[in-house]
Short mmCIF file of C-alpha atoms in Angstrom, two decimals:
data_model
loop_
_atom_site.label_atom_id
_atom_site.label_comp_id
_atom_site.label_asym_id
_atom_site.label_seq_id
_atom_site.Cartn_x
_atom_site.Cartn_y
_atom_site.Cartn_z
CA MET Z 1 -1.30 39.89 40.49
CA SER Z 2 -4.53 40.25 38.64
CA ASP Z 3 -5.81 37.32 36.35
CA THR Z 4 -5.22 39.64 33.40
CA GLU Z 5 -1.57 39.56 34.28
CA LYS Z 6 -1.07 35.88 35.15
CA VAL Z 7 0.38 33.39 32.90
CA PHE Z 8 -1.82 30.01 32.99
CA SER Z 9 -0.33 26.57 32.61
CA TYR Z 10 -1.96 24.88 29.74
CA PRO Z 11 -3.81 22.39 28.97
CA PHE Z 12 -6.00 22.94 32.02
CA GLY Z 13 -5.71 19.53 33.70
CA GLU Z 14 -7.07 16.12 32.33
CA PRO Z 15 -10.28 16.25 30.37
CA GLU Z 16 -13.28 14.84 32.19
CA GLN Z 17 -16.10 13.15 30.15
CA LEU Z 18 -17.49 15.89 27.92
CA LEU Z 19 -16.92 18.72 30.42
CA LEU Z 20 -14.59 21.63 29.94
CA HIS Z 21 -12.26 22.51 32.53
CA PRO Z 22 -13.60 25.36 34.70
CA ASP Z 23 -10.67 27.42 33.83
CA TYR Z 24 -12.05 27.85 30.37
CA ALA Z 25 -14.90 29.82 31.86
CA LYS Z 26 -12.49 31.84 33.94
CA MET Z 27 -10.72 32.74 30.71
CA GLN Z 28 -14.01 33.88 29.18
CA ALA Z 29 -14.70 35.96 32.00
CA LEU Z 30 -11.51 37.96 31.42
CA PRO Z 31 -11.90 41.27 29.52
CA GLY Z 32 -9.25 40.13 27.02
CA LEU Z 33 -7.11 37.03 25.98
CA ALA Z 34 -5.41 34.91 28.59
CA ARG Z 35 -1.70 34.42 28.59
CA VAL Z 36 -0.70 30.68 28.76
CA LYS Z 37 2.55 28.45 28.74
CA LEU Z 38 2.38 24.92 27.35
CA PRO Z 39 5.02 22.16 28.31
CA TYR Z 40 7.27 23.42 25.44
CA GLY Z 41 7.76 26.55 23.47
CA ARG Z 42 7.24 30.28 24.02
CA GLU Z 43 4.19 31.62 26.00
CA GLY Z 44 1.22 32.61 23.87
CA TRP Z 45 -2.26 34.16 24.11
CA LEU Z 46 -5.34 31.95 24.47
CA ALA Z 47 -8.60 32.93 22.88
CA THR Z 48 -11.77 31.30 24.27
CA LYS Z 49 -14.68 33.58 23.03
CA TYR Z 50 -16.49 32.69 20.21
CA GLU Z 51 -16.04 36.06 18.10
CA ASP Z 52 -12.34 36.22 19.09
CA VAL Z 53 -11.70 32.52 17.95
CA HIS Z 54 -13.68 33.22 14.79
CA LYS Z 55 -11.53 36.33 14.17
CA ILE Z 56 -8.13 34.58 14.57
CA LEU Z 57 -9.27 31.45 12.29
CA THR Z 58 -10.26 33.85 9.48
CA ASP Z 59 -7.77 36.73 9.80
CA THR Z 60 -5.01 36.59 7.29
CA ARG Z 61 -2.67 38.47 9.54
CA PHE Z 62 -2.25 35.10 11.59
CA SER Z 63 0.09 32.64 9.98
CA ARG Z 64 0.61 28.85 10.89
CA GLU Z 65 3.73 28.67 8.98
CA LEU Z 66 5.64 31.38 10.94
CA ALA Z 67 4.47 29.86 14.27
CA ILE Z 68 6.42 26.77 13.32
CA ALA Z 69 9.65 28.80 12.73
CA ASN Z 70 9.35 30.73 16.01
CA ASP Z 71 9.27 27.93 18.88
CA GLU Z 72 5.38 27.51 18.79
CA PRO Z 73 3.72 26.63 21.96
CA ARG Z 74 3.41 22.86 21.96
CA MET Z 75 3.13 19.62 23.79
CA TYR Z 76 6.16 17.96 22.46
CA PRO Z 77 9.99 18.74 22.56
CA GLY Z 78 10.09 19.18 18.91
CA HIS Z 79 7.82 19.83 16.17
CA LEU Z 80 5.49 17.27 14.41
CA GLU Z 81 4.83 17.80 10.83
CA MET Z 82 1.13 18.57 10.12
CA GLY Z 83 1.02 18.88 6.51
CA MET Z 84 -1.35 21.68 5.16
CA LEU Z 85 -1.97 22.74 8.85
CA ASP Z 86 1.57 23.98 8.67
CA MET Z 87 1.31 26.02 5.61
CA ASP Z 88 0.02 29.49 4.59
CA PRO Z 89 -1.58 30.81 1.40
CA PRO Z 90 -0.73 30.71 -1.47
CA ALA Z 91 1.10 27.46 -1.13
CA HIS Z 92 -1.54 26.36 1.23
CA THR Z 93 -4.24 27.45 -1.36
CA ARG Z 94 -2.62 25.29 -4.09
CA ILE Z 95 -2.33 22.15 -2.10
CA ARG Z 96 -5.80 22.66 -0.42
CA GLN Z 97 -7.30 22.70 -4.08
CA ILE Z 98 -5.65 19.55 -4.87
CA VAL Z 99 -6.94 17.75 -1.83
CA ALA Z 100 -10.41 19.18 -2.21
CA SER Z 101 -10.86 17.26 -5.52
CA ALA Z 102 -10.76 14.00 -3.38
CA PHE Z 103 -13.28 15.37 -0.80
CA THR Z 104 -16.06 16.57 -3.37
CA PRO Z 105 -19.72 16.62 -1.96
CA ARG Z 106 -20.60 14.32 -5.00
CA ARG Z 107 -18.04 11.63 -3.97
CA THR Z 108 -19.32 11.85 -0.34
CA GLU Z 109 -22.85 11.45 -1.13
CA GLN Z 110 -22.29 8.66 -3.59
CA LEU Z 111 -20.85 6.79 -0.66
CA ARG Z 112 -23.66 7.37 1.59
CA PRO Z 113 -25.59 4.33 0.59
CA ARG Z 114 -22.73 2.08 1.14
CA ALA Z 115 -22.28 3.65 4.69
CA VAL Z 116 -25.76 2.81 5.44
CA GLU Z 117 -25.20 -0.76 4.36
CA LEU Z 118 -22.07 -0.99 6.53
CA ALA Z 119 -23.71 0.52 9.61
CA ASP Z 120 -26.61 -1.98 9.16
CA ASP Z 121 -24.31 -4.86 8.97
CA LEU Z 122 -22.39 -3.73 12.17
CA ILE Z 123 -25.68 -3.36 13.83
CA ASP Z 124 -26.64 -6.91 12.62
CA THR Z 125 -23.69 -8.29 14.30
CA LEU Z 126 -24.28 -6.53 17.60
CA LEU Z 127 -27.79 -7.66 17.77
CA ALA Z 128 -26.92 -11.20 17.04
CA GLY Z 129 -24.14 -11.16 19.65
CA PRO Z 130 -24.02 -11.48 23.37
CA ARG Z 131 -25.16 -8.60 25.75
CA PRO Z 132 -23.68 -6.34 26.94
CA ALA Z 133 -21.91 -5.43 23.64
CA ASP Z 134 -19.35 -2.66 23.33
CA LEU Z 135 -20.44 0.12 21.08
CA VAL Z 136 -17.00 1.40 20.37
CA GLU Z 137 -15.55 -1.72 19.19
CA GLY Z 138 -18.68 -2.95 17.57
CA PHE Z 139 -19.75 0.24 15.98
CA THR Z 140 -18.30 3.67 16.52
CA ARG Z 141 -14.67 2.83 15.61
CA PRO Z 142 -15.16 0.32 12.69
CA LEU Z 143 -17.86 2.26 10.76
CA PRO Z 144 -15.41 5.34 10.16
CA VAL Z 145 -12.65 3.19 9.35
CA VAL Z 146 -14.32 1.27 6.98
CA VAL Z 147 -16.20 4.12 5.16
CA ILE Z 148 -12.97 6.31 4.92
CA SER Z 149 -10.78 3.21 3.77
CA GLU Z 150 -13.40 2.41 1.03
CA MET Z 151 -13.51 6.14 -0.06
CA PHE Z 152 -9.80 6.17 -0.52
CA GLY Z 153 -9.61 2.54 -1.92
CA LEU Z 154 -7.51 1.04 0.69
CA PRO Z 155 -7.48 -2.82 0.64
CA THR Z 156 -9.73 -4.66 3.05
CA ASP Z 157 -6.88 -6.40 4.70
CA ASP Z 158 -5.12 -3.18 5.49
CA ARG Z 159 -7.67 -1.42 7.32
CA ALA Z 160 -6.78 -2.60 10.76
CA TYR Z 161 -3.18 -1.66 10.16
CA PHE Z 162 -4.21 1.76 8.81
CA ALA Z 163 -6.46 2.15 12.01
CA GLU Z 164 -3.50 1.35 14.39
CA LEU Z 165 -1.24 4.08 12.61
CA ALA Z 166 -3.78 6.82 12.38
CA GLU Z 167 -4.62 6.24 16.08
CA ALA Z 168 -1.02 6.36 16.97
CA VAL Z 169 -0.15 9.76 15.22
CA THR Z 170 -3.04 11.58 17.32
CA THR Z 171 -1.73 10.66 20.76
CA THR Z 172 -0.13 13.20 23.17
CA THR Z 173 1.36 11.17 25.98
CA ARG Z 174 1.04 7.45 25.15
CA LEU Z 175 4.05 7.43 22.75
CA THR Z 176 7.34 9.33 22.69
CA PRO Z 177 7.86 12.01 19.76
CA GLU Z 178 10.33 9.51 18.20
CA GLN Z 179 7.77 6.73 18.36
CA ILE Z 180 5.07 9.01 16.69
CA GLY Z 181 7.57 9.93 14.08
CA GLU Z 182 8.20 6.30 13.31
CA TYR Z 183 4.45 5.65 13.14
CA LEU Z 184 4.03 8.83 10.81
CA GLN Z 185 7.00 7.45 8.59
CA GLN Z 186 5.13 4.05 8.39
CA LEU Z 187 1.94 5.62 7.37
CA TRP Z 188 3.66 7.80 4.69
CA ASP Z 189 5.47 4.73 3.30
CA TYR Z 190 2.40 2.70 3.36
CA LEU Z 191 0.36 5.33 1.43
CA ALA Z 192 3.11 6.07 -1.00
CA GLY Z 193 3.10 2.33 -2.04
CA VAL Z 194 -0.76 2.58 -2.55
CA ILE Z 195 -0.35 5.86 -4.46
CA ALA Z 196 2.24 4.29 -6.71
CA GLN Z 197 -0.27 1.60 -7.38
CA ARG Z 198 -2.85 4.12 -8.42
CA ARG Z 199 -0.58 5.81 -10.90
CA LYS Z 200 -0.35 2.28 -12.76
CA GLU Z 201 -3.97 1.34 -12.17
CA PRO Z 202 -6.35 4.18 -11.54
CA GLN Z 203 -9.53 3.35 -9.68
CA ASP Z 204 -12.78 5.25 -8.97
CA ASP Z 205 -11.63 6.28 -5.33
CA ALA Z 206 -10.37 9.48 -3.87
CA LEU Z 207 -6.72 8.50 -3.60
CA THR Z 208 -6.73 8.11 -7.46
CA ALA Z 209 -8.45 11.57 -7.73
CA LEU Z 210 -5.67 13.07 -5.38
CA VAL Z 211 -2.92 11.66 -7.45
CA GLN Z 212 -4.50 12.73 -10.87
CA ALA Z 213 -5.16 16.31 -9.53
CA SER Z 214 -1.41 16.40 -8.28
CA ASP Z 215 0.05 15.47 -11.44
CA SER Z 216 0.15 18.96 -12.82
CA ASP Z 217 2.27 19.93 -9.76
CA GLN Z 218 4.71 17.14 -10.28
CA MET Z 219 4.30 16.08 -6.65
CA THR Z 220 6.11 12.83 -5.52
CA GLU Z 221 4.39 9.71 -4.00
CA HIS Z 222 5.84 10.76 -0.65
CA GLU Z 223 4.58 14.39 -0.76
CA ILE Z 224 1.06 13.10 -1.82
CA ALA Z 225 1.18 10.44 0.99
CA GLN Z 226 2.05 13.24 3.59
CA ILE Z 227 -1.06 15.19 2.56
CA ALA Z 228 -3.09 12.10 2.24
CA ALA Z 229 -2.01 10.71 5.68
CA GLY Z 230 -3.14 13.89 7.46
CA GLN Z 231 -6.66 13.78 5.84
CA LEU Z 232 -7.18 10.21 6.53
CA ALA Z 233 -5.78 10.08 10.18
CA ALA Z 234 -7.75 13.21 11.17
CA SER Z 235 -11.06 12.05 9.43
CA TYR Z 236 -10.91 8.67 10.94
CA GLU Z 237 -9.90 9.64 14.50
CA THR Z 238 -12.11 12.69 14.70
CA THR Z 239 -15.26 10.83 13.54
CA ALA Z 240 -14.87 7.63 15.56
CA ASN Z 241 -14.06 9.55 18.70
CA GLU Z 242 -17.11 11.98 18.23
CA LEU Z 243 -19.57 9.36 17.30
CA ALA Z 244 -18.83 7.71 20.59
CA SER Z 245 -19.17 10.94 22.48
CA PHE Z 246 -22.50 11.47 20.63
CA PHE Z 247 -23.99 8.46 21.99
CA PHE Z 248 -22.57 9.07 25.50
CA ALA Z 249 -24.07 12.56 25.49
CA LEU Z 250 -27.59 11.12 24.37
CA LEU Z 251 -27.55 8.39 26.90
CA HIS Z 252 -26.53 10.89 29.54
CA ASN Z 253 -29.40 12.96 28.47
CA PRO Z 254 -32.19 10.38 28.15
CA GLU Z 255 -34.82 12.86 27.42
CA GLN Z 256 -32.90 14.22 24.33
CA MET Z 257 -32.41 10.51 23.29
CA ASP Z 258 -36.12 9.82 23.65
CA HIS Z 259 -36.89 12.79 21.44
CA LEU Z 260 -34.64 11.83 18.82
CA TRP Z 261 -36.25 8.14 18.79
CA MET Z 262 -39.69 9.83 18.47
CA ASN Z 263 -38.39 12.26 15.85
CA PRO Z 264 -35.82 10.50 13.48
CA SER Z 265 -36.17 13.06 10.78
CA MET Z 266 -34.22 15.60 12.91
CA ILE Z 267 -30.93 13.60 12.52
CA LYS Z 268 -29.20 16.48 10.75
CA ARG Z 269 -30.00 18.95 13.32
CA ALA Z 270 -29.07 16.73 16.14
CA VAL Z 271 -25.74 16.10 14.48
CA GLU Z 272 -24.93 19.74 14.48
CA GLU Z 273 -26.01 20.32 18.13
CA LEU Z 274 -23.91 17.31 19.14
CA LEU Z 275 -20.87 18.68 17.31
CA ARG Z 276 -21.31 22.06 19.17
CA PHE Z 277 -21.84 20.17 22.53
CA CYS Z 278 -19.22 17.36 22.36
CA PRO Z 279 -15.65 18.72 22.35
CA MET Z 280 -13.41 16.97 19.80
CA SER Z 281 -10.04 17.61 21.33
CA SER Z 282 -8.46 17.87 24.94
CA ALA Z 283 -7.13 21.41 24.22
CA SER Z 284 -6.14 23.76 21.48
CA LEU Z 285 -2.54 22.93 20.32
CA PHE Z 286 -1.94 24.76 17.03
CA ALA Z 287 -0.54 28.16 17.56
CA ARG Z 288 -0.75 31.06 14.97
CA TYR Z 289 1.59 33.77 14.55
CA ALA Z 290 0.76 37.47 14.25
CA THR Z 291 2.35 38.93 11.25
CA GLU Z 292 1.58 42.50 12.52
CA ASP Z 293 0.03 44.08 15.51
CA VAL Z 294 -3.68 42.91 15.82
CA VAL Z 295 -6.22 43.73 18.38
CA ILE Z 296 -8.48 40.73 19.36
CA GLY Z 297 -11.05 41.04 22.14
CA GLY Z 298 -9.50 44.11 23.31
CA THR Z 299 -5.88 42.58 23.64
CA LEU Z 300 -3.17 43.83 21.59
CA ILE Z 301 -1.31 41.15 20.09
CA ARG Z 302 2.09 42.26 18.82
CA ALA Z 303 3.93 41.13 15.78
CA GLY Z 304 5.84 37.94 16.50
CA GLU Z 305 3.58 36.82 19.26
CA GLN Z 306 1.52 33.58 18.98
CA VAL Z 307 -2.08 32.82 19.81
CA LEU Z 308 -4.10 29.61 20.34
CA ALA Z 309 -7.79 29.65 19.41
CA SER Z 310 -9.97 27.14 21.41
CA LEU Z 311 -12.85 25.76 19.37
CA ILE Z 312 -14.32 23.57 22.40
CA ALA Z 313 -14.29 26.81 24.38
CA ALA Z 314 -15.83 28.94 21.59
CA ASN Z 315 -18.46 26.22 21.22
CA LYS Z 316 -19.56 26.90 24.76
CA ASP Z 317 -19.64 30.68 24.98
CA GLU Z 318 -22.80 31.90 26.95
CA THR Z 319 -22.71 35.19 25.14
CA VAL Z 320 -23.38 33.24 21.95
CA TYR Z 321 -25.39 30.06 22.99
CA GLN Z 322 -28.21 29.90 25.39
CA ASP Z 323 -27.46 27.55 28.30
CA PRO Z 324 -24.17 26.32 26.35
CA GLY Z 325 -23.43 23.48 28.81
CA SER Z 326 -26.83 21.80 28.03
CA LEU Z 327 -27.57 19.59 25.14
CA ASN Z 328 -30.79 20.56 23.49
CA LEU Z 329 -31.82 19.30 20.04
CA ASN Z 330 -34.61 21.58 19.72
CA VAL Z 331 -32.81 24.77 19.72
CA GLU Z 332 -31.76 26.58 16.53
CA ARG Z 333 -28.22 27.74 17.24
CA LYS Z 334 -25.64 29.86 15.66
CA PRO Z 335 -23.21 27.76 13.43
CA HIS Z 336 -20.59 25.97 15.74
CA LEU Z 337 -16.73 25.93 15.08
CA ALA Z 338 -16.13 22.34 15.75
CA PHE Z 339 -14.46 21.88 12.27
CA GLY Z 340 -12.73 25.27 12.57
CA SER Z 341 -13.22 28.25 10.00
CA GLY Z 342 -11.17 30.14 7.47
CA VAL Z 343 -8.46 28.59 5.19
CA HIS Z 344 -7.64 25.88 7.52
CA ARG Z 345 -11.28 24.73 7.95
CA CYS Z 346 -11.30 20.78 7.95
CA LEU Z 347 -11.51 19.33 4.48
CA GLY Z 348 -12.97 16.31 5.86
CA THR Z 349 -16.01 18.06 7.08
CA GLY Z 350 -18.36 16.47 4.52
CA ILE Z 351 -17.32 12.75 5.20
CA ALA Z 352 -17.35 13.26 8.88
CA ARG Z 353 -20.83 14.81 8.75
CA MET Z 354 -22.01 11.88 6.54
CA VAL Z 355 -20.68 9.25 8.69
CA LEU Z 356 -21.92 10.96 11.77
CA GLN Z 357 -25.42 11.00 10.41
CA VAL Z 358 -25.51 7.61 9.11
CA GLY Z 359 -24.20 6.27 12.46
CA LEU Z 360 -26.54 8.13 14.54
CA SER Z 361 -29.59 7.54 12.39
CA THR Z 362 -28.73 3.69 12.26
CA ILE Z 363 -28.82 3.25 15.93
CA VAL Z 364 -31.91 5.58 16.45
CA ARG Z 365 -33.67 3.19 13.66
CA ARG Z 366 -32.33 -0.14 14.73
CA MET Z 367 -31.73 -0.15 18.44
CA PRO Z 368 -34.56 1.54 20.41
CA GLY Z 369 -34.20 1.18 24.09
CA LEU Z 370 -30.32 1.34 24.02
CA ARG Z 371 -28.82 1.93 27.29
CA LEU Z 372 -25.61 1.64 29.22
CA ALA Z 373 -24.94 -1.65 30.83
CA ILE Z 374 -22.54 -0.08 33.48
CA PRO Z 375 -22.63 3.16 35.48
CA GLU Z 376 -21.27 6.00 33.84
CA SER Z 377 -18.74 6.39 36.54
CA GLU Z 378 -17.10 3.12 35.42
CA LEU Z 379 -16.49 4.18 31.73
CA GLU Z 380 -12.88 4.85 30.76
CA TRP Z 381 -11.96 8.10 28.86
CA ARG Z 382 -8.96 8.38 26.61
CA THR Z 383 -6.56 10.97 28.13
CA GLU Z 384 -3.42 10.25 26.09
CA ALA Z 385 -4.55 11.61 22.66
CA LEU Z 386 -5.35 14.81 20.93
CA MET Z 387 -9.02 13.59 20.29
CA ARG Z 388 -11.37 13.21 23.30
CA GLY Z 389 -12.96 9.90 23.48
CA LEU Z 390 -14.17 6.82 25.19
CA LYS Z 391 -12.23 3.46 25.20
CA HIS Z 392 -15.43 1.43 25.58
CA ILE Z 393 -19.18 1.83 25.85
CA PRO Z 394 -20.80 -1.27 27.15
CA VAL Z 395 -24.51 -1.26 26.22
CA THR Z 396 -27.57 -3.25 26.21
CA TRP Z 397 -31.15 -3.03 24.88
#
């Protein structure tokens, strides 16, 4: 049987550091898409090439909503509710417009000075403390949770609780589906309570903006809470893990770190290259359903079949990026797909970019000479979550 006829088990083994499993390169070498089988659900197609992935994400003939009703390829026995990610236009368009009102570029940029202040406070604490210090616990995890909590107006005393719930709902193997469902319900109930308070006492925050924008649709507190929970959890977990991966990638490539220290004005370009280089997830887990026959990359995907689009593989496509497996802050590259594309492109892109820029620039400005305090081989990576990341980064300077 040739590789084009095989059905491959997916995901391809455990993620190792920031490396993609070698099978992704094998899939990209195939003349068309690969056939894969996840632990649960039907078989599906896997797209790994940049152009194929981009086409699937932007082609309206692919549906998320129908994938759920047709035994989608998945990691869990049952289906986990993913809010807007489970919806198609026009319902998705209506809800997205409501949520977008809370994630405006203006609101994000208004928060930037506060994010810089918070980042400096965290660095002050690190510099005043013992060495080695844990960059994850001391910086890359608390910075996003505080910034995003302030953006949504969550009380200071509730931030640790919110972070615990957000981390739990993005796990893959650490919790059972029933436990994940319980954490989700707790997160929805918590946010529904905060939303009810915002209706009585509006504030200048994203959650109030979300409540006010949803009033015309007469959405309940629970419905708004489900939407807000998805945005909060995804924004926090994605940003926290990606920021830690940024520093690992730079410390692993010291010549790139040195270049950034000497050229701090290139932070924005560096963030984009690091977003391309550092895979956010361990695998592509959200299938789309073909509503009619579609040809992608030379493969006929028949109506009723499902396809997975791998963002992390697309960002390492050697037909699009020169030497894609290398980190190079000096190269102008084609826009990456780290945040997706099309109608389901991540709504938290703006806040994530801002926090990543602030986090990276603060370390560059405040901690010259930063280096790992232990060998790379001793670093522990999270393997039980949707988001790829490090548990700890012991550093000195």
